[in-house]
Short mmCIF file of C-alpha atoms in Angstrom, two decimals:
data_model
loop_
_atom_site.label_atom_id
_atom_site.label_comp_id
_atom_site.label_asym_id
_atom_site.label_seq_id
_atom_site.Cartn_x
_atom_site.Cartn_y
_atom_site.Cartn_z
CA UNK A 1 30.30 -37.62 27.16
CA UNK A 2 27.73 -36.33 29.04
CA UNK A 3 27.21 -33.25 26.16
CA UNK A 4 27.14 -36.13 23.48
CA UNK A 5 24.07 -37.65 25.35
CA UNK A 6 22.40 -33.95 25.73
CA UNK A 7 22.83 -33.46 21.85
CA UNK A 8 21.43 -36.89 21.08
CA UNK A 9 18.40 -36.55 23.36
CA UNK A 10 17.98 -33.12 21.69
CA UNK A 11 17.39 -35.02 18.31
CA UNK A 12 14.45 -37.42 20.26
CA UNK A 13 13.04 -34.45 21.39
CA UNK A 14 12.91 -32.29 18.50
CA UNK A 15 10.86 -35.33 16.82
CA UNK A 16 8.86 -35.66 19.11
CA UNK A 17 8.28 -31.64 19.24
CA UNK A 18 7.45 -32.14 15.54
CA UNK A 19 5.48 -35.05 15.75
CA UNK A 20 3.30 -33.39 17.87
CA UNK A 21 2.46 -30.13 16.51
CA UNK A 22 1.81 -31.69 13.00
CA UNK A 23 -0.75 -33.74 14.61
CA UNK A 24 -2.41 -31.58 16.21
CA UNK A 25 -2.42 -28.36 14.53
CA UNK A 26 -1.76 -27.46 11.03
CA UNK A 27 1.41 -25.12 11.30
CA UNK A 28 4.18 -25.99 9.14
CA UNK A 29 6.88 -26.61 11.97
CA UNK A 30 9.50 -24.65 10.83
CA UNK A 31 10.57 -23.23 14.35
CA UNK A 32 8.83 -25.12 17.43
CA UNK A 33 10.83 -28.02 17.27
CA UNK A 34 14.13 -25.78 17.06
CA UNK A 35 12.60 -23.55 19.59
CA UNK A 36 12.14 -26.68 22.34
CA UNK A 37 15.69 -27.63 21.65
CA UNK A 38 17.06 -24.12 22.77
CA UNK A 39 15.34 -24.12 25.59
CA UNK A 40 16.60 -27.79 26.30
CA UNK A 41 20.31 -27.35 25.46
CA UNK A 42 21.07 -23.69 24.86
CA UNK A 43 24.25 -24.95 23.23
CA UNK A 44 22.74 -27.11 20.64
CA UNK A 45 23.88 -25.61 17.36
CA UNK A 46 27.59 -25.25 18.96
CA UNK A 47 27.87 -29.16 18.40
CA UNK A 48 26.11 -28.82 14.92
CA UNK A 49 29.11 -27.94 13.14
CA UNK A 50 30.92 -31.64 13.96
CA UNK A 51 28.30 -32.62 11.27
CA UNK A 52 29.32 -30.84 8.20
CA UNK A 53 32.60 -32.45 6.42
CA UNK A 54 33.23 -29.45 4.76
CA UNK A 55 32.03 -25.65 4.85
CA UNK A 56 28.95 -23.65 6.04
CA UNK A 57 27.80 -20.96 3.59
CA UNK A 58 25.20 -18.50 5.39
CA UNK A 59 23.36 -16.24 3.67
CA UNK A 60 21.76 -12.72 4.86
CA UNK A 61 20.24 -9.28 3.50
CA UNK A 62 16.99 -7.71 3.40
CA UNK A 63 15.92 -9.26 -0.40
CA UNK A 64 16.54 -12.23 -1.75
CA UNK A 65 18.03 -14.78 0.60
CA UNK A 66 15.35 -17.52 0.61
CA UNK A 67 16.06 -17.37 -3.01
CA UNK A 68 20.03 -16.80 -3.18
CA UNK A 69 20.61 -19.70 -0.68
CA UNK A 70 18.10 -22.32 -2.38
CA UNK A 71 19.96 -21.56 -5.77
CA UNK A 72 23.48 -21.37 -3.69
CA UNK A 73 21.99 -25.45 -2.13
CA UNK A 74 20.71 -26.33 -5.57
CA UNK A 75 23.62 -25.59 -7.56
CA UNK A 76 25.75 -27.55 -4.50
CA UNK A 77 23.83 -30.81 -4.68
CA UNK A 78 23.73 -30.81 -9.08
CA UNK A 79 27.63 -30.74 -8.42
CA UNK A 80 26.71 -34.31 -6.22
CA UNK A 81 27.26 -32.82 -3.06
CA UNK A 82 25.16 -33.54 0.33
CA UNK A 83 23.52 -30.48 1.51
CA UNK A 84 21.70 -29.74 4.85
CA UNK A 85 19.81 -26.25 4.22
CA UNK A 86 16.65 -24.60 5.91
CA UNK A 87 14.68 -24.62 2.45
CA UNK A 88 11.38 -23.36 4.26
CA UNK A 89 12.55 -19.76 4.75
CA UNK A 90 12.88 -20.18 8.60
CA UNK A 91 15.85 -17.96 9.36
CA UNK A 92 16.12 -16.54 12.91
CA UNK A 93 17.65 -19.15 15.67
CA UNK A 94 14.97 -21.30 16.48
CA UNK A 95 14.74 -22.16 12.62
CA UNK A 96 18.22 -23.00 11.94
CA UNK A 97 18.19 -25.18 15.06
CA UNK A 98 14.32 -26.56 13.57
CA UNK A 99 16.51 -27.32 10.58
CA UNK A 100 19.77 -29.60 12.11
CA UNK A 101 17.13 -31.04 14.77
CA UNK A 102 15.06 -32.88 12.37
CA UNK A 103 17.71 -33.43 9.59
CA UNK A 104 20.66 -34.76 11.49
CA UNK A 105 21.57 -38.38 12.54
CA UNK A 106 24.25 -39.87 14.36
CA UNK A 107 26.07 -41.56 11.39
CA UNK A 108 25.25 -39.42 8.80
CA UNK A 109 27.10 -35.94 7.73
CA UNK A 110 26.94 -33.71 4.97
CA UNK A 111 29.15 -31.70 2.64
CA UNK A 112 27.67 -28.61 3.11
CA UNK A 113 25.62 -25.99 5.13
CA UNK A 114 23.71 -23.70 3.10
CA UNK A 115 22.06 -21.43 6.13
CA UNK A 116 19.86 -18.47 5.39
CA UNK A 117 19.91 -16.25 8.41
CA UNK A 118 17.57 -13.22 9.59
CA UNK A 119 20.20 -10.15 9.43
CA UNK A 120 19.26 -9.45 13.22
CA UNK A 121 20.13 -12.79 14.17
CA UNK A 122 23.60 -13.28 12.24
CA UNK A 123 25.39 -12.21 15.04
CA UNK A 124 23.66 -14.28 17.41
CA UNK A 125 24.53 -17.23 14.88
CA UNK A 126 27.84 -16.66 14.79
CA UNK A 127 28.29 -17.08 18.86
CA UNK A 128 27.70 -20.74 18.38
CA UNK A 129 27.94 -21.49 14.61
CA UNK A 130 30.50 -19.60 12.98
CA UNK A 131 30.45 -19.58 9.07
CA UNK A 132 32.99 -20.01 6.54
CA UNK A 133 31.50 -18.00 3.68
CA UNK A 134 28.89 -15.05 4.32
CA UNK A 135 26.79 -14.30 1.06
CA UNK A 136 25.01 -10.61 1.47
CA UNK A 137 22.52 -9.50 -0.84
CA UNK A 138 21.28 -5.92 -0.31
CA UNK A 139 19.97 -3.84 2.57
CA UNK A 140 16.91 -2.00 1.81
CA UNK A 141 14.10 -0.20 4.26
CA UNK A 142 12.07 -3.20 6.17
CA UNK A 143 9.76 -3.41 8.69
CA UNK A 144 11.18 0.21 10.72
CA UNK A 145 8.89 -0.85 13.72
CA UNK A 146 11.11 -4.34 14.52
CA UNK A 147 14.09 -3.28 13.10
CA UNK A 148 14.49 0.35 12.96
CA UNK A 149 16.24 2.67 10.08
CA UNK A 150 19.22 0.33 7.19
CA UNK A 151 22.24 1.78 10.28
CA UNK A 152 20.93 -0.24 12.50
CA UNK A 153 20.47 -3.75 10.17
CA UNK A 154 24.38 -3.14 8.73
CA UNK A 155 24.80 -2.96 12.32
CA UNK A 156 23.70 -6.42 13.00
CA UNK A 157 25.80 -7.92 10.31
CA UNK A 158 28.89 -5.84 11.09
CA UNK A 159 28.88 -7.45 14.30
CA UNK A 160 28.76 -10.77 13.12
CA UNK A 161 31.49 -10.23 10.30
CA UNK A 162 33.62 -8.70 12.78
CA UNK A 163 33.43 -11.98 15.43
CA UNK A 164 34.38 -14.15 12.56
CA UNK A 165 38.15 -13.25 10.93
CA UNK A 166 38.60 -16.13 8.76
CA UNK A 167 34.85 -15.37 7.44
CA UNK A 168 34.85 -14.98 3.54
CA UNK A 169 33.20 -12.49 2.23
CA UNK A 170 30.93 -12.12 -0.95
CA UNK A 171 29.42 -9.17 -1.60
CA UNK A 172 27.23 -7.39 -4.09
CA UNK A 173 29.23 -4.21 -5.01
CA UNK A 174 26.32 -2.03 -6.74
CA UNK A 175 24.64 -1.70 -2.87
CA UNK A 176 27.04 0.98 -1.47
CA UNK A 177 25.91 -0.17 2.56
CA UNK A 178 26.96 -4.08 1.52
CA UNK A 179 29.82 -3.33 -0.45
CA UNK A 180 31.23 -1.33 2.76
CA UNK A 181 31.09 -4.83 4.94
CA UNK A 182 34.26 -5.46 2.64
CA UNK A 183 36.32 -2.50 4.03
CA UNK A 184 39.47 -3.28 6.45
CA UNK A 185 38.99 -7.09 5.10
CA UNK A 186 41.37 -9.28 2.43
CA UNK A 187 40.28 -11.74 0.08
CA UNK A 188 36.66 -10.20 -0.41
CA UNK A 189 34.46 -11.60 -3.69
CA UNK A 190 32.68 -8.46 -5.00
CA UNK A 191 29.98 -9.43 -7.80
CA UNK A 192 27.84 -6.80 -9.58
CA UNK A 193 26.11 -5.82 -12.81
CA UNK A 194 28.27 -3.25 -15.14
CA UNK A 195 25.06 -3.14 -17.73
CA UNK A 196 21.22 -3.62 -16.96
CA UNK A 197 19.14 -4.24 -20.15
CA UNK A 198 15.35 -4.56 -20.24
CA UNK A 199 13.69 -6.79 -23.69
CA UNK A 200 10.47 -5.55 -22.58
CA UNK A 201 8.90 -2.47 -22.48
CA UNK A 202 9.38 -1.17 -18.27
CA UNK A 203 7.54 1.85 -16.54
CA UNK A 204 9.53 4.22 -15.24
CA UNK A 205 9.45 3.30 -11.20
CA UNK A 206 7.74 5.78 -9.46
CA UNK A 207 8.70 4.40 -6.13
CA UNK A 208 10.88 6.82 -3.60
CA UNK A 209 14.60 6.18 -4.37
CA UNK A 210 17.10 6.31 -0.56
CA UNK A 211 19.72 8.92 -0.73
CA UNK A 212 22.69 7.62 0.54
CA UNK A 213 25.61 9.83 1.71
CA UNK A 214 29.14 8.19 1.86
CA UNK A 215 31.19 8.03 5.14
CA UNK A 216 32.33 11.09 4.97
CA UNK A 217 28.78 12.67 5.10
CA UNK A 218 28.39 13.80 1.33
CA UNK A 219 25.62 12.35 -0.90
CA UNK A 220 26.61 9.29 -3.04
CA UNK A 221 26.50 10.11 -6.79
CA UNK A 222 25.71 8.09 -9.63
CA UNK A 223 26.60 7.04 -13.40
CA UNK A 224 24.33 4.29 -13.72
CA UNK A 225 21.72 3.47 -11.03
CA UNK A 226 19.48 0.25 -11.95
CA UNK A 227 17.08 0.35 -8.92
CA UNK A 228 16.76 1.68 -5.23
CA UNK A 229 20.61 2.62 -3.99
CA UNK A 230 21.80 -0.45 -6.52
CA UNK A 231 24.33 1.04 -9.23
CA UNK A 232 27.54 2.82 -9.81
CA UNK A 233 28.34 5.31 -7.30
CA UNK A 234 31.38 7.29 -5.97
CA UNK A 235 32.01 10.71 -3.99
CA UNK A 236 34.24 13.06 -4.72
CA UNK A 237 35.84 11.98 -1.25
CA UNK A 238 37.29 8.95 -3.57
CA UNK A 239 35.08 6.20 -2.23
CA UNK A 240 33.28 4.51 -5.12
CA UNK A 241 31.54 1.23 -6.13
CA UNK A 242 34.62 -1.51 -5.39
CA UNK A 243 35.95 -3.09 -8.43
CA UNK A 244 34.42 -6.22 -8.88
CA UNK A 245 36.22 -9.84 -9.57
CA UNK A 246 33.06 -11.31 -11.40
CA UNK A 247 31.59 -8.12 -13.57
CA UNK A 248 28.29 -8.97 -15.18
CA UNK A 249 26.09 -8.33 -17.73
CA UNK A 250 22.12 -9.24 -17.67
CA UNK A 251 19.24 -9.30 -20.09
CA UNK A 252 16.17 -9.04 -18.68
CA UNK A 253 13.07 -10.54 -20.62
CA UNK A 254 9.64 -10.62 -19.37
CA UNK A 255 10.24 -14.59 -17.92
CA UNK A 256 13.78 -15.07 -17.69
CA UNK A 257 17.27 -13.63 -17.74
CA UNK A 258 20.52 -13.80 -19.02
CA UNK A 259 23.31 -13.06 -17.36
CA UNK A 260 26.81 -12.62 -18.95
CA UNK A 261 29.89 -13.28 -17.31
CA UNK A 262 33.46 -12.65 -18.92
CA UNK A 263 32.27 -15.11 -22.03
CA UNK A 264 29.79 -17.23 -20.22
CA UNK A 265 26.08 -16.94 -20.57
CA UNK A 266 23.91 -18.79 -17.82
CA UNK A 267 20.22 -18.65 -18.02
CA UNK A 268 17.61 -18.11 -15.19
CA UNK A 269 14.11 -18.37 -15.19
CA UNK A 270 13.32 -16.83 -12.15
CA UNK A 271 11.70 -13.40 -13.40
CA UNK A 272 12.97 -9.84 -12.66
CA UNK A 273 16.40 -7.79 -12.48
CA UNK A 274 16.23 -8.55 -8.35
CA UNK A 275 15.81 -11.91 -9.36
CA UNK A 276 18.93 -11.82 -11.92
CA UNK A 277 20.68 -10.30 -8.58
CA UNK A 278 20.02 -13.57 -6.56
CA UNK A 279 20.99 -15.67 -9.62
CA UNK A 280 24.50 -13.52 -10.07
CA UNK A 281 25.14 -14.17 -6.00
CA UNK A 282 24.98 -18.15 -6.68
CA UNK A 283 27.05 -18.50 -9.74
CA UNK A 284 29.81 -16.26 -8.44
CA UNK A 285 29.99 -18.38 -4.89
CA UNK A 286 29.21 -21.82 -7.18
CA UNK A 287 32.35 -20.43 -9.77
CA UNK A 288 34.65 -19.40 -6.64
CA UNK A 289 34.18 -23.25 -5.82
CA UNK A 290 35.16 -24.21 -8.76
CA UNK A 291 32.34 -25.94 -9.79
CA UNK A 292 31.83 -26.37 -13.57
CA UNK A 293 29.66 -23.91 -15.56
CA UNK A 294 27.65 -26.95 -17.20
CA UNK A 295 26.88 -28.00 -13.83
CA UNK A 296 25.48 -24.37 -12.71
CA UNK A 297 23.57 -24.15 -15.77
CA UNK A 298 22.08 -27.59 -15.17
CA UNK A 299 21.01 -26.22 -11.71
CA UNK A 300 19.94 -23.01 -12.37
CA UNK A 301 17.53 -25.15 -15.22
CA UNK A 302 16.40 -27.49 -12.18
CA UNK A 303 16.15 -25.43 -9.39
CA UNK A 304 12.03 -24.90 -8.62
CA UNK A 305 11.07 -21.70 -6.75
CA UNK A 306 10.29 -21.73 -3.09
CA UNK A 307 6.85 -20.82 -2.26
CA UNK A 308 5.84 -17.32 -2.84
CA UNK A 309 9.00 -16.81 -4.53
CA UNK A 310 8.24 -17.00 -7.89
CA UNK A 311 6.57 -19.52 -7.27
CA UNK A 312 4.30 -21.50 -9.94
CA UNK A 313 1.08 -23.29 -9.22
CA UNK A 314 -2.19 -24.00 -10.76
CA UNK A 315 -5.17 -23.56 -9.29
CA UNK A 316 -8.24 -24.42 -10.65
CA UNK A 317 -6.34 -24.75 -14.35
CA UNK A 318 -5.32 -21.50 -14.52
CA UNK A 319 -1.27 -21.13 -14.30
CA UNK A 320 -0.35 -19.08 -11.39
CA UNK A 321 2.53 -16.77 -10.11
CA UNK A 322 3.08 -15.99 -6.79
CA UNK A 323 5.78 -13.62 -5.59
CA UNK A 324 5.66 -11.95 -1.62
CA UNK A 325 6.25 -8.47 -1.09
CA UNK A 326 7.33 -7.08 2.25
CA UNK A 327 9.04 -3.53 1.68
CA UNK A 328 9.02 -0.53 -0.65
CA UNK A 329 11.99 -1.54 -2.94
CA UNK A 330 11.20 -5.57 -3.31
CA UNK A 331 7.53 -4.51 -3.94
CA UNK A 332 8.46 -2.28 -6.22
CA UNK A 333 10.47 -4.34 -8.58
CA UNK A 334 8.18 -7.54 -8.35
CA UNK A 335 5.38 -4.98 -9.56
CA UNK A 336 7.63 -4.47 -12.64
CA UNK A 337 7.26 -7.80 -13.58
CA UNK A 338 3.54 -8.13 -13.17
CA UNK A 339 1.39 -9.58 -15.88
CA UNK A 340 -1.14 -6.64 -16.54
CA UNK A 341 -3.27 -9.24 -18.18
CA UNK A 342 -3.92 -11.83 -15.67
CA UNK A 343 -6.48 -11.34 -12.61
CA UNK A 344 -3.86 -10.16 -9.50
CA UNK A 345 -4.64 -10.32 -6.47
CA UNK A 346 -2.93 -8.56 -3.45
CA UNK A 347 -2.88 -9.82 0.26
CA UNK A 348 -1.62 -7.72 2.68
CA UNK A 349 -1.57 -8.93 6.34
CA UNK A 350 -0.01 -6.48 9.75
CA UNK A 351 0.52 -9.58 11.85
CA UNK A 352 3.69 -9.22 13.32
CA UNK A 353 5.86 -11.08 11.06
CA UNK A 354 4.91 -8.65 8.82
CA UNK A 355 5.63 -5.53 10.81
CA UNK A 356 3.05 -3.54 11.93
CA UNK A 357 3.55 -0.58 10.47
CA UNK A 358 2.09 -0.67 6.59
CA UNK A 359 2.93 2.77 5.69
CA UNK A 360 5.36 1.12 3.08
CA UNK A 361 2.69 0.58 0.93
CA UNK A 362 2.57 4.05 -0.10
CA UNK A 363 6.20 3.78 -1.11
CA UNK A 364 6.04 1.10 -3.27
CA UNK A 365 5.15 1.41 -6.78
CA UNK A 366 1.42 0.38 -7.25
CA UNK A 367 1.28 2.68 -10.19
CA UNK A 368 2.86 -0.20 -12.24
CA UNK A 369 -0.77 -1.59 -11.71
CA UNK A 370 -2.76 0.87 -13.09
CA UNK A 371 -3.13 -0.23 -16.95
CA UNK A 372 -4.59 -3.86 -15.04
CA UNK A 373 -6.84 -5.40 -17.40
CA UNK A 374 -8.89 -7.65 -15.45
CA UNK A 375 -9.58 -8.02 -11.95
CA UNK A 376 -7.35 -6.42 -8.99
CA UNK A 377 -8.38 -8.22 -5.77
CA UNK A 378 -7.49 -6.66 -2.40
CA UNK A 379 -7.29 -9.22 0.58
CA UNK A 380 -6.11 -9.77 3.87
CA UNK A 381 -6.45 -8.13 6.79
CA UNK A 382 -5.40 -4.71 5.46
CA UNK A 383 -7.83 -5.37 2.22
CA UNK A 384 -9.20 -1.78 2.91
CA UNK A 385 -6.37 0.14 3.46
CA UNK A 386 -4.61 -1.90 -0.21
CA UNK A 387 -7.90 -0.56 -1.95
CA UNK A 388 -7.10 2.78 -1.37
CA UNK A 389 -3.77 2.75 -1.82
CA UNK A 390 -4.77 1.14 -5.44
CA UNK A 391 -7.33 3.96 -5.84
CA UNK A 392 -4.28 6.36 -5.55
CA UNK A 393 -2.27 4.65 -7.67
CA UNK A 394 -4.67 4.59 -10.54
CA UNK A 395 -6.11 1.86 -10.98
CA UNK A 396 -10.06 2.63 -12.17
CA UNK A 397 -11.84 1.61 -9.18
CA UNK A 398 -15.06 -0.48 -10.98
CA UNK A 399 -11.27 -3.01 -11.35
CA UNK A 400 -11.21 -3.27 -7.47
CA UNK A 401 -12.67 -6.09 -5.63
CA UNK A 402 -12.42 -5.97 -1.34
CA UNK A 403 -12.29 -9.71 -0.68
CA UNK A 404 -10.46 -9.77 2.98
CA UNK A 405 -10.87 -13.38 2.89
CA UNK A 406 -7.58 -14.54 1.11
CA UNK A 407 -9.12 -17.79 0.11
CA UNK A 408 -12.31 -17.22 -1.48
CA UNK A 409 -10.07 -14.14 -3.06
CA UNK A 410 -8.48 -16.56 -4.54
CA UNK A 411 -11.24 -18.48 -5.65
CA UNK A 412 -12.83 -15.76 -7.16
CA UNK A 413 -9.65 -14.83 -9.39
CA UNK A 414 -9.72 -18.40 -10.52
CA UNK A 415 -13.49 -18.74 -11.23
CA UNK A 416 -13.31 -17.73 -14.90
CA UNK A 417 -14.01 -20.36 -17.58
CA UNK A 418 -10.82 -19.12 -19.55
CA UNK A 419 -8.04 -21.28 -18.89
CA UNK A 420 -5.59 -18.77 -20.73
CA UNK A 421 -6.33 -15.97 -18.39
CA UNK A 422 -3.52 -16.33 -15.63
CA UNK A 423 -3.60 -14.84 -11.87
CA UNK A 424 -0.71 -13.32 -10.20
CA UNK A 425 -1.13 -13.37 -6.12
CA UNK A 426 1.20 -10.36 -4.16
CA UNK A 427 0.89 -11.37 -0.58
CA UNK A 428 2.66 -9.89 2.31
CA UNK A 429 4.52 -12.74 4.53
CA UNK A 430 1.96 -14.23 7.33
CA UNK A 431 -0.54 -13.74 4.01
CA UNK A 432 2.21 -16.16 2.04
CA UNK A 433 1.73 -18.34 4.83
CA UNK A 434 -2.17 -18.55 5.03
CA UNK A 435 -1.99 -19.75 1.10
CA UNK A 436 0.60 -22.22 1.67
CA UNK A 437 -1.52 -24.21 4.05
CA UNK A 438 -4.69 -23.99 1.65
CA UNK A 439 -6.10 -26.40 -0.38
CA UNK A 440 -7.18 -25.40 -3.65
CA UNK A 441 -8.54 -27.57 -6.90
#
């Protein structure tokens, strides 16, 4: 009884928490009302689960699962389902409990859980909110100064698979460290991509590529390898990419994709072959549900990006794209799909949501840049140090414009009279963050 009560004022307090901060600052609340619950009742999220008639489906990797789990949510509530899911990107503990705190009510319950959760945190998760299905995306190199070399972040989710037995797994098979989660387990969903086809005309990536050796210590080799460690791969130990139960084939056009499966074809307009990954993810889990392929397609059609990825906006009439980048291989592939003809501007923060370290700049393929057209705007707090690296890459310099403020950066990209000419904005996360909360015509 007296745990009921604690949960319930936990819900009066989290409001409150909210209330309070949107008055008087202008954060977006994702985490301080979850983070005064925890400290009020550490066990808050344990009595979470009593609210969800049906499953929880949590969603982790480096890449892609803000987008995987909004498609994954999307695709649930087209099918007519209820859906409780932390939209806003806010993954480590204090978020998910942000999330319940504000959305929850005594009476009320929902289908399903969609949860996107930090890889670091999984395990943590699991202690009080075990999962029924676990979605994992890739593992690439990310922020080394919080989170220290790929080991350590299969690590984390290792951990948390291995608390959780009647976890299901699905799993992208062309990663060779996610497709290993599945070894030693039954019943795992491997997904992947048997061809990659590009309808537009695609630089050769000049971005370092990680060399992987298998388990036994030997490099992985490769027959087909679309990007970063993602492909076909085997030793001559015998361990190879898994076979796969939904094997997929995608087309990748300049603003959309499609994706074949057995004799399906589902459409996505979410731009880029890491993009087609996220879309493959959600299908497979929405299939494995047995939910109806009209209905995916419906929500795949409906589904609107979450900010900064992909996302679409106007501002000041032009049409505008704006896609984060945070690592070496994500950067890399969103620079792939970079209008050359619209003004671009990059904003590149070191705060420490960002990681500190920014070396991974020079990894990532600003090359892909170097035919820009119009205006490249450097911004941020690292506006100096992306100059240079554009300098390096290319890119003539009388095309490079230092503009730390990320604002009137993006008021200059919009000031020309040409409605036609687009802008494409690359920011970094705590850079994603600042444009969010602007204002602008």
């Amino acid at each position: 009884m007296f745990d009921n009560l604690k949960f319930y004022i936990s819900l009066i307090i989290a409001r409150g928490a909210y209330a309070g901060i949107k008055l008087f600052t202008k954060s977006s609340g994702t985490s301080f009302a979850g983070k005064t619950v925890l400290k009020f009742n550490p066990n808050f999220l344990v009595k979470c689960k009593s609210f969800i008639k049906k499953q929880i489906i949590t969603v982790s990797g480096t890449n892609g699962k803000t987008t995987t789990s909004g498609l994954v949510s999307h695709i649930l509530e087209t099918d007519k389902n209820s859906v409780i899911h932390n939209l806003k990107g806010a993954n480590m503990l204090t978020g998910v409990a942000n999330m319940f705190a504000l959305e929850l009510y005594p009476f009320k319950r929902f289908d399903y859980a969609v949860i996107e959760s930090d890889e670091a945190y999984l395990n943590r998760l699991y202690d009080y909110l075990p999962s029924d299905y676990l979605i994992v995306t890739n593992l690439f190199r990310d922020q080394l100064d919080r989170y220290g070399e790929l080991a350590t972040t299969a690590s984390f989710i290792q951990k948390a698979i291995d608390k959780n037995n009647e976890l299901k797994l699905f799993l992208n098979a062309d990663d060779p460290l996610v497709a290993n989660f599945g070894s030693n387990r039954s019943g795992v969903i491997y997904f992947g991509f048997e061809d990659v086809e590009y309808c537009y005309e695609v630089d050769k990536s000049n971005a370092p590529t990680e060399v992987f050796n298998c388990v036994c210590g030997n490099p992985l080799t490769y027959s087909k390898q679309f990007f970063a460690q993602q492909g076909h791969y085997s030793c001559t130990c015998g361990y190879k990419r898994p076979d796969c139960k939904y094997r997929a084939s995608v087309k990748v056009y300049p603003d959309y994709s499609e994706l074949k499966i057995d004799d399906n074809i589902f459409v996505t307009h979410l731009v880029g072959l890491y993009n087609a990954y996220n879309a493959l993810a959600s299908i497979v889990f929405a299939l494995e549900l047995g939910i109806d392929i009209n209905t995916i397609q419906a929500g795949l059609n409906t589904y609107k990006s979450i900010f900064g990825r992909t996302e679409k906006r106007i501002i000041n009439g032009h049409q505008t794209l704006i896609q984060l980048i945070k690592n070496p291989t994500g950067a890399s592939e969103v620079l792939k799909t970079v209008d050359l003809n619209s003004n671009i501007v990059v904003a590149i923060n070191d705060n420490f949501a960002d990681g500190r370290d920014i070396s991974w700049l020079w990894d990532s393929d600003f090359e892909q840049l170097r035919d820009a057209k119009r205006k490249v705007i450097t911004s941020g707090i690292r506006a100096n140090d992306m100059a240079t690296r554009l300098k390096y890459a290319g890119v003539p310099q009388d095309r490079i414009e230092v503009i730390p403020s990320i604002k009137k950066a993006i008021e200059y990209a919009a000031e020309d009279s040409d409605k036609n000419i687009h802008i494409t904005i690359l920011p970094s996360y705590t850079a994603l963050l600042k444009i969010n909360k602007e204002k602008f015509k």
